[in-house]
Coordinates of C-alpha atoms in Angstrom, one line a residue:
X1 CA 48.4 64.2 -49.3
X2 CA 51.4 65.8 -50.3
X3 CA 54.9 63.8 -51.8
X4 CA 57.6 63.5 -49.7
X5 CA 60.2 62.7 -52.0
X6 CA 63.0 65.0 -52.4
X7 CA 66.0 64.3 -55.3
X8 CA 66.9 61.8 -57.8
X9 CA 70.1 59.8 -56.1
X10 CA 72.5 57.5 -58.1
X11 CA 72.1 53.6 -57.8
X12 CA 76.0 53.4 -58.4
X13 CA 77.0 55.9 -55.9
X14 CA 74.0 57.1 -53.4
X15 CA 76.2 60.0 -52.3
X16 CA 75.3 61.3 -55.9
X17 CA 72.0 63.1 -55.4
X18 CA 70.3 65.4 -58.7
X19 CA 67.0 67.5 -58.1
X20 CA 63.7 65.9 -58.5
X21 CA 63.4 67.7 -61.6
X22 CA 63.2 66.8 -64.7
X23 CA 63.3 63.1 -64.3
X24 CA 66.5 62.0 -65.8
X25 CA 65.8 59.0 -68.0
X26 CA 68.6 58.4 -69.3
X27 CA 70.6 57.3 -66.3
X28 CA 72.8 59.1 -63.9
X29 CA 75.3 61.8 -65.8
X30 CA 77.9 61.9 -63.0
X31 CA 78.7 57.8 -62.5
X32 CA 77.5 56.5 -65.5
X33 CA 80.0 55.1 -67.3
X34 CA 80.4 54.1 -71.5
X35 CA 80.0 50.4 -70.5
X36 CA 76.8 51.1 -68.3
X37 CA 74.1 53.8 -67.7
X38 CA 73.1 53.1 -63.8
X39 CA 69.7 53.8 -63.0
X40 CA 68.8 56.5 -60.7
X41 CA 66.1 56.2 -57.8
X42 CA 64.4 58.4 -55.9
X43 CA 64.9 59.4 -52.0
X44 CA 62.2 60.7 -49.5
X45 CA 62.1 62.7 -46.2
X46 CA 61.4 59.7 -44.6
X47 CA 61.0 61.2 -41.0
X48 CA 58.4 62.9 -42.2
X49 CA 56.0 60.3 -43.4
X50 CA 52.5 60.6 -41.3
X51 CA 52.2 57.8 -38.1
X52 CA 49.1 56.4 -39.6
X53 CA 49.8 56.0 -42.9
X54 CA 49.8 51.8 -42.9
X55 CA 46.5 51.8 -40.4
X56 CA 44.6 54.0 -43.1
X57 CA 41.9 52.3 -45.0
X58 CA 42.8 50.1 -48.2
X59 CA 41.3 51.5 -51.2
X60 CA 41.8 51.7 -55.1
X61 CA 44.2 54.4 -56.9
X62 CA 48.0 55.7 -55.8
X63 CA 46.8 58.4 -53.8
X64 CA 46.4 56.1 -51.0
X65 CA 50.6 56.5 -50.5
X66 CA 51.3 59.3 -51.4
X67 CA 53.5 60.9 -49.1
X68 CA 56.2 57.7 -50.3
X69 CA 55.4 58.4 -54.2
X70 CA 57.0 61.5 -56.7
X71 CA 53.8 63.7 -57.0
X72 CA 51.2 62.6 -58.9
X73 CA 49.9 65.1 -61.2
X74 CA 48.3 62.9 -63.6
X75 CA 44.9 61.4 -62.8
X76 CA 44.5 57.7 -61.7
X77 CA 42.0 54.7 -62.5
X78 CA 42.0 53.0 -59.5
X79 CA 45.0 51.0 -59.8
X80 CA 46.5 49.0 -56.9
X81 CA 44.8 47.1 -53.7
X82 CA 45.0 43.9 -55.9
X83 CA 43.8 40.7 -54.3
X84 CA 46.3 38.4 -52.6
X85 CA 45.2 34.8 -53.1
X86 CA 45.7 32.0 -51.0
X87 CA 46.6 28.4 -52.9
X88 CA 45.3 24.9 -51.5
X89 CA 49.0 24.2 -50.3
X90 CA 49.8 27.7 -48.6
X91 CA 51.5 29.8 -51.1
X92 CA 50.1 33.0 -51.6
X93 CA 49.5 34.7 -55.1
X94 CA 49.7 38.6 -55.7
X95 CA 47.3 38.9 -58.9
X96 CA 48.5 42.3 -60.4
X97 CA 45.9 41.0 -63.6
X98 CA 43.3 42.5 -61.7
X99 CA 44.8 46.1 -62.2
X100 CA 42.9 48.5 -64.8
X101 CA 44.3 47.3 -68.0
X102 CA 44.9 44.2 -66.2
X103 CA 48.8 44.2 -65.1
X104 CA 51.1 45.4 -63.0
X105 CA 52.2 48.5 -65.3
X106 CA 49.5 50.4 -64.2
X107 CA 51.3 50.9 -60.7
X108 CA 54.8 52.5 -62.8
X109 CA 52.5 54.4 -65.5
X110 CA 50.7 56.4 -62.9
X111 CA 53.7 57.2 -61.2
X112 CA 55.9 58.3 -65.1
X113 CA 53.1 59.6 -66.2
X114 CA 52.7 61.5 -63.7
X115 CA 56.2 63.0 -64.2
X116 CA 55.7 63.8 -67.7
X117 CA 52.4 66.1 -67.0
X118 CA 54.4 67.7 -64.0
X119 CA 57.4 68.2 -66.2
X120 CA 55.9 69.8 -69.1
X121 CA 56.2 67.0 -71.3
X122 CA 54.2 67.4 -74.6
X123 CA 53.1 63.6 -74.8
X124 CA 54.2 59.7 -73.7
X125 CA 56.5 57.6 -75.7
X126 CA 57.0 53.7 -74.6
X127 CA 59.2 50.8 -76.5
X128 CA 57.0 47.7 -75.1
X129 CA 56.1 43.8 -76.2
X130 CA 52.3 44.4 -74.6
X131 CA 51.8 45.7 -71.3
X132 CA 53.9 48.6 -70.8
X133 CA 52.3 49.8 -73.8
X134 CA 49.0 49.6 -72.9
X135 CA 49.2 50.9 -69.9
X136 CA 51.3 53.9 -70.8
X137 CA 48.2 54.1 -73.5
X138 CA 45.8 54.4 -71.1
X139 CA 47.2 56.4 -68.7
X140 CA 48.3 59.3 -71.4
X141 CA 45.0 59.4 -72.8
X142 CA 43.7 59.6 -68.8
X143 CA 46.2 62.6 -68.6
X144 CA 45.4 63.9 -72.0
X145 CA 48.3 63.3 -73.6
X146 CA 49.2 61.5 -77.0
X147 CA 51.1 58.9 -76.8
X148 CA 53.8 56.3 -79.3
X149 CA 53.9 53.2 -78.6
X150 CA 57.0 51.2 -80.4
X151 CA 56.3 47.6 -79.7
X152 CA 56.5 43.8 -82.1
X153 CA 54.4 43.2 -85.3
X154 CA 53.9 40.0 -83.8
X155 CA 52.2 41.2 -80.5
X156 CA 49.1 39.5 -79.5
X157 CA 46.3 40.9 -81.8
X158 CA 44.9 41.6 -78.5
X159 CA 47.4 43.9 -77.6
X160 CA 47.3 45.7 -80.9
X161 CA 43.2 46.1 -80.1
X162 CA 44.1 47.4 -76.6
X163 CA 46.8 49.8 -77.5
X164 CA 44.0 51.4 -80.4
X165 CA 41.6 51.2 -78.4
X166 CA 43.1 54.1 -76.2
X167 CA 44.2 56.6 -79.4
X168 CA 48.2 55.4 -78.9
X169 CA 50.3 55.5 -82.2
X170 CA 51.7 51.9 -82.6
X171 CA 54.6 52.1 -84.4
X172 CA 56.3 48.9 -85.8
X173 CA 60.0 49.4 -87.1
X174 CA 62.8 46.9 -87.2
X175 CA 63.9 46.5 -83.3
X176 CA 67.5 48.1 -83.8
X177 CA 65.8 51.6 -85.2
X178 CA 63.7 51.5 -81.8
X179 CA 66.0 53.0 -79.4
X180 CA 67.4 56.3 -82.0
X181 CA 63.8 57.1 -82.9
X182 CA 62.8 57.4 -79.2
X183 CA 65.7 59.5 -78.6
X184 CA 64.4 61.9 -81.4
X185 CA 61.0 62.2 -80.2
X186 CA 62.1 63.1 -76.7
X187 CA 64.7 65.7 -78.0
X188 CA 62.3 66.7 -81.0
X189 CA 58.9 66.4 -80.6
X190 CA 59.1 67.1 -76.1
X191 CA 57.9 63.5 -75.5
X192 CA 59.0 61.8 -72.3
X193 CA 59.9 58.0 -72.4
X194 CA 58.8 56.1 -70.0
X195 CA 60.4 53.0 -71.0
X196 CA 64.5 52.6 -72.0
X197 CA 66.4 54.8 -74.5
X198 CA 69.6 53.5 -73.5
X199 CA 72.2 51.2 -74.8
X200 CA 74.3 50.0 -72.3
X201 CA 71.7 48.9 -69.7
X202 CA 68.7 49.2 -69.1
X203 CA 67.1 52.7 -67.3
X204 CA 63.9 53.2 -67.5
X205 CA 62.2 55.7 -65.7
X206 CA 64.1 57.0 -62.5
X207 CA 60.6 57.7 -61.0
X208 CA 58.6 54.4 -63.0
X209 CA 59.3 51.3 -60.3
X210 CA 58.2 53.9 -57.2
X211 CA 54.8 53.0 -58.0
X212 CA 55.8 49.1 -57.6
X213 CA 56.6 49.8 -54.1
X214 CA 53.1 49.7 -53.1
X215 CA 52.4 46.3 -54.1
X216 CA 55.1 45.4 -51.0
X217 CA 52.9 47.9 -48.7
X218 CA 49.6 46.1 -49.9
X219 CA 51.1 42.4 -49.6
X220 CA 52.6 43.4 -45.7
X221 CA 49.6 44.8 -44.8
X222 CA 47.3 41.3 -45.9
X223 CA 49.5 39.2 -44.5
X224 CA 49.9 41.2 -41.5
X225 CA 53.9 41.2 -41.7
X226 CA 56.1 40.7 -44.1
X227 CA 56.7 37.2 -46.4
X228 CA 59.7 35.0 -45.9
X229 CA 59.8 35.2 -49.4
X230 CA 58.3 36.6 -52.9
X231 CA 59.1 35.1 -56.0
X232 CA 58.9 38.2 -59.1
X233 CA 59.2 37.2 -63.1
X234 CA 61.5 39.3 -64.4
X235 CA 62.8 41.1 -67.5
X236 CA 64.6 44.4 -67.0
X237 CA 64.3 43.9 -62.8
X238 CA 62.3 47.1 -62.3
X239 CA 59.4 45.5 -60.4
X240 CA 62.0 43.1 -59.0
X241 CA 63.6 46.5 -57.4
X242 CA 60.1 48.3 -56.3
X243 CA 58.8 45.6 -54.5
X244 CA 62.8 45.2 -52.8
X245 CA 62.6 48.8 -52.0
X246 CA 58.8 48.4 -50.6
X247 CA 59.7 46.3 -48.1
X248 CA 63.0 48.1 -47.1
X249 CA 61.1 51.2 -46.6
X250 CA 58.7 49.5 -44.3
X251 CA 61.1 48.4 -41.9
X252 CA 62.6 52.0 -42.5
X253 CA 59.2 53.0 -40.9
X254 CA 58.9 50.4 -38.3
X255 CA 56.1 48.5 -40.1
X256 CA 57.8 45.5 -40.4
X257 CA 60.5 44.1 -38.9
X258 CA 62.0 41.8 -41.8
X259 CA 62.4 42.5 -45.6
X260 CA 61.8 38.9 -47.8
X261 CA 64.2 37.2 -50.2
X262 CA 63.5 38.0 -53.6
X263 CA 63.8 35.9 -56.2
X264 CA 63.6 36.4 -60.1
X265 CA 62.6 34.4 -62.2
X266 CA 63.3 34.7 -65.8
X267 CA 62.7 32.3 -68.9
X268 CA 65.4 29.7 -69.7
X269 CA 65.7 31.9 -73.5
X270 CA 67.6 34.9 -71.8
X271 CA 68.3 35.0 -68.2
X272 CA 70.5 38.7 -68.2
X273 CA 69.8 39.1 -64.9
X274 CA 70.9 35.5 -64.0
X275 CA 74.3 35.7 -66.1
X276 CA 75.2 39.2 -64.6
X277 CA 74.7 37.7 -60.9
X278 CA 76.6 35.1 -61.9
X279 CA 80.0 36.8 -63.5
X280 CA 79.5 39.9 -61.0
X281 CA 78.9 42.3 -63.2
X282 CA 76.6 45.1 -63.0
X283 CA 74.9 44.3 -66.8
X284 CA 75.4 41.5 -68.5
X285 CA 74.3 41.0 -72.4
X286 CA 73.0 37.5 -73.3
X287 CA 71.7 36.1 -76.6
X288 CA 67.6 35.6 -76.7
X289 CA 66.0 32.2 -77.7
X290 CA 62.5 31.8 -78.8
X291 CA 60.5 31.5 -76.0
X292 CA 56.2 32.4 -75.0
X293 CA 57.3 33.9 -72.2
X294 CA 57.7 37.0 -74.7
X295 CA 57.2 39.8 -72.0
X296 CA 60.3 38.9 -70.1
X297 CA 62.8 37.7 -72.6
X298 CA 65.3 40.6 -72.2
X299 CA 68.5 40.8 -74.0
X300 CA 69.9 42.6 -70.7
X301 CA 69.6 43.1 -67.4
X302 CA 68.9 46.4 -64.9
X303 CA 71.7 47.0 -62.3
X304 CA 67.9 47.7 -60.6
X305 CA 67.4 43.8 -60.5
X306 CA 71.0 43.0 -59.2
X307 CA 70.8 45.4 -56.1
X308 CA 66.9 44.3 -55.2
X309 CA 68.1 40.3 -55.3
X310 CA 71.7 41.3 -53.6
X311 CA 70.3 43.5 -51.0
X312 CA 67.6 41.0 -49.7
X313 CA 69.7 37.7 -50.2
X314 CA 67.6 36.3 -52.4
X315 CA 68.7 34.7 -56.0
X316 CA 67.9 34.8 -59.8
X317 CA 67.0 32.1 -61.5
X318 CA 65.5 30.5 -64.7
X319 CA 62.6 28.3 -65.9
X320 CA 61.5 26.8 -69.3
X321 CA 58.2 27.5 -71.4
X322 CA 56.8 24.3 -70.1
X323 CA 58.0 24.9 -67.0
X324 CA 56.0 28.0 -67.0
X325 CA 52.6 25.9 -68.5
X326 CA 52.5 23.5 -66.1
X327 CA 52.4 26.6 -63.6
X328 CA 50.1 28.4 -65.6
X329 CA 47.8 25.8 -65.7
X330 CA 47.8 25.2 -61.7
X331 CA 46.8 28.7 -61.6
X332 CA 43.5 28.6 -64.0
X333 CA 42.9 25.0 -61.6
X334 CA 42.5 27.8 -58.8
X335 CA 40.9 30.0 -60.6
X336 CA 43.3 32.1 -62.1
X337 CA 43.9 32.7 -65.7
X338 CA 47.2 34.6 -66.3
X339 CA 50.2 35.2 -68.9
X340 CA 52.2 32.9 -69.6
X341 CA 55.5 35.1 -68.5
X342 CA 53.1 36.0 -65.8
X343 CA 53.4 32.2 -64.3
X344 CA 57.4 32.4 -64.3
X345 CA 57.2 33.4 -60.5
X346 CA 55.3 30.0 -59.3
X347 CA 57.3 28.1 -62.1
X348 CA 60.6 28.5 -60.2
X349 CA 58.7 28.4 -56.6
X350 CA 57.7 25.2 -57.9
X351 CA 61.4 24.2 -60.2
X352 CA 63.4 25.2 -57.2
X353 CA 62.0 25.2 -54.3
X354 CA 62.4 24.0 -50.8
X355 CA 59.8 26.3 -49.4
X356 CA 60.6 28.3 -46.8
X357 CA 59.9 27.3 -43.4
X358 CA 60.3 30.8 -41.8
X359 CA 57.3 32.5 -42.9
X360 CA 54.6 33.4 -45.7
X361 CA 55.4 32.9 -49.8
X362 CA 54.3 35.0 -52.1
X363 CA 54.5 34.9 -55.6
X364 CA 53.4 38.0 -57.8
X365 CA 51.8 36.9 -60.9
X366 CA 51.6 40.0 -63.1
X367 CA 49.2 39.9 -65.9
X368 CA 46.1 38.0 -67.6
X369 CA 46.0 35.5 -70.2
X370 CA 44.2 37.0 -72.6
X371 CA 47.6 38.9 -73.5
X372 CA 49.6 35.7 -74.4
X373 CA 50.2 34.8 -78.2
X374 CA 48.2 32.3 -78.6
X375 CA 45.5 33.4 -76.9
X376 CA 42.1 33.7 -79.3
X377 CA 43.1 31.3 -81.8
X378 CA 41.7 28.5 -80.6
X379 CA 37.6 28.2 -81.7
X380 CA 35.4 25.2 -80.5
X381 CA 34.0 23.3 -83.2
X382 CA 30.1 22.7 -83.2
X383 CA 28.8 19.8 -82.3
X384 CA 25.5 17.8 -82.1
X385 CA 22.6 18.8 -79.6
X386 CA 21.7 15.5 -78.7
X387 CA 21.8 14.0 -74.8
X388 CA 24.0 11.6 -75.3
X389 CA 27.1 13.7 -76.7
X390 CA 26.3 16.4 -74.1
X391 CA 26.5 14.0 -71.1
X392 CA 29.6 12.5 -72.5
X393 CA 31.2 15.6 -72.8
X394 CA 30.3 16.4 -68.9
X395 CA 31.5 12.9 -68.2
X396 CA 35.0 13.8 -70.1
X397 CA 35.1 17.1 -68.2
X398 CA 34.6 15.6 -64.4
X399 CA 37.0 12.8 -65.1
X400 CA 39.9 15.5 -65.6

């Protein structure tokens, strides 16, 4: 199926419209200003889009939407279709962990990576605490290309494996030479980021949170209409804004006849996107504590994240680490074994309820535990063979 989508369009002005090509990264040159870089997204010819489109089969890998994606020119693995998971008291659960490398970044990195083989780009370059790393890593190596990862010499060792594992260049410098030594490999070597080179907000990849849209498709179509509400942990806000644009597309289409308050959730350590709601502004800057919610602690916000929560009345709010256990652990209860930063969405479903009494809640939990700090370095310590210290360890185990 061929893409539909036709220019790049300012988020601070959507009168401003650029070509599709090249993917401007760096934010919108016409109404960005020296205090912020606004994002730019990506417009379609809607009246277009094939009738049938939302009665096709489910099925692994981007293809499936096509016609509402930039093209994809770079091979997939079967990302998307994720399971939506229903918990003992009615909230649903969105578990992006079960995603190729096992979070929600595989849905942006097909789509940016994409970009970079259609635009020529000589290789992938990503600033990234985990995730986006890897699955920038995997998805360059899928297309080919090399890829430089700048991310934390205190990642997960985990994530250091996983970002190997695929050929990426990890690169470790001091977190203020990040952003300069992007910029030179873009204008240098011809890599594209697929991250953030700016300094004043937060950009990202104008074409990046398309591929989040689909999760809204794949959650309407379970649920057989859209949620009253979905509940997104955020950092910079761009999954925040795909999944707001999702479901404002399909009632654009007449799928749906309702788009769902979103609400982010961010750790009680940062909270940009909280702050900027809060003052007004379009980015707000806010000082970072320490936190384990790692992949969300951003030091700002995206103007992405204060459009998606304005635009479908929802709110932004924040939630402490043990906050963000307690959730975690009602999620391995059920079954499901995620990130801590993944848990932030139940955390403030749970913190701040009430529920909502007009429909379905989802919250989207967005990548497995095994990519948390602390995760491997506990060991089990041996222990003796005989009956009775079995049985009272089963004993121990059933009294929980």
């Amino acid at each position: 199926m061929t893409s539909l989508a036709t220019t790049q369009r300012s988020l601070a002005d959507p009168f401003v419209h650029h070509p599709l090509w090249p993917p401007l990264t760096e934010g919108c040159p016409i109404t960005s200003t020296d205090e912020v870089a606004y994002p730019l997204d990506i417009d379609y010819a809607y009246d277009e889009v094939p009738a049938d489109l939302f009665t096709r089969p489910a099925a692994h890998g981007l293809e499936r939407w096509s016609p509402l994606l930039p093209p994809l020119a770079a091979p997939g693995l079967g990302e998307g279709n994720t399971p939506l998971v229903e918990l003992p008291d009615g909230v649903w659960i969105k578990d992006e962990s079960r995603n190729p490398t096992w979070s929600h970044k595989d849905r942006l990195n097909r789509v940016a990576v994409s970009a970079a083989v259609a635009s020529g780009a000589r290789g992938i370059v990503v600033s990234s605490s985990g995730n986006h790393g890897a699955a920038a890593a995997a998805y360059a190596a899928r297309a080919g290309l090399p890829c430089a990862v700048f991310t934390s010499p205190y990642a997960p060792p985990a994530v250091a494996s996983h970002l190997r594992a695929y050929g990426a260049t990890v690169l470790t410098v001091p977190y203020e030479s990040v952003r300069p030594l992007m910029r030179r490999i873009v204008d240098e070597l011809g890599f594209q980021n697929v991250s953030s080179v700016t300094e004043t907000a937060h950009t990202g990849h104008p074409f990046g949170p398309e591929g989040y849209k689909t999760l809204a498709y794949e959650i309407a179509l379970d649920l057989g209409r859209a949620p009253a509400a979905v509940h997104v942990p955020t950092g910079y806000g761009e999954l925040l804004f795909g999944v707001a644009k999702g479901f404002q597309e399909l009632v654009r289409l007449g799928v749906t006849d309702s788009v769902p308050r979103l609400y982010a959730t961010e750790p009680a350590a940062a909270g940009a996107l909280t702050e900027a709601l809060r003052s007004g502004l379009p980015v707000a800057r806010v000082p970072v504590g320490p936190t384990a919610a790692y992949a969300i602690d951003c030091e700002f916000n995206s103007y992405r994240g204060v459009l998606a929560v304005r635009e479908t009345g929802g709110a932004a709010r924040t939630v402490t680490d043990m906050q963000m256990t307690q959730a975690r652990e009602e999620l391995a209860a059920q079954g499901l074994w995620c990130e801590t930063s993944s848990a932030a969405s139940l955390a403030g479903l749970r913190a701040h309820g009430p529920r909502e009494d007009d429909g379905p809640v989802v919250c989207v939990v967005t990548s497995g535990g095994y990519k948390d700090v602390a995760t491997a370095r506990e060991t089990y310590a041996p222990m003796a063979a005989d009956w009775a210290t079995i049985e009272a360890s089963l004993k121990d185990a059933r009294g929980r």
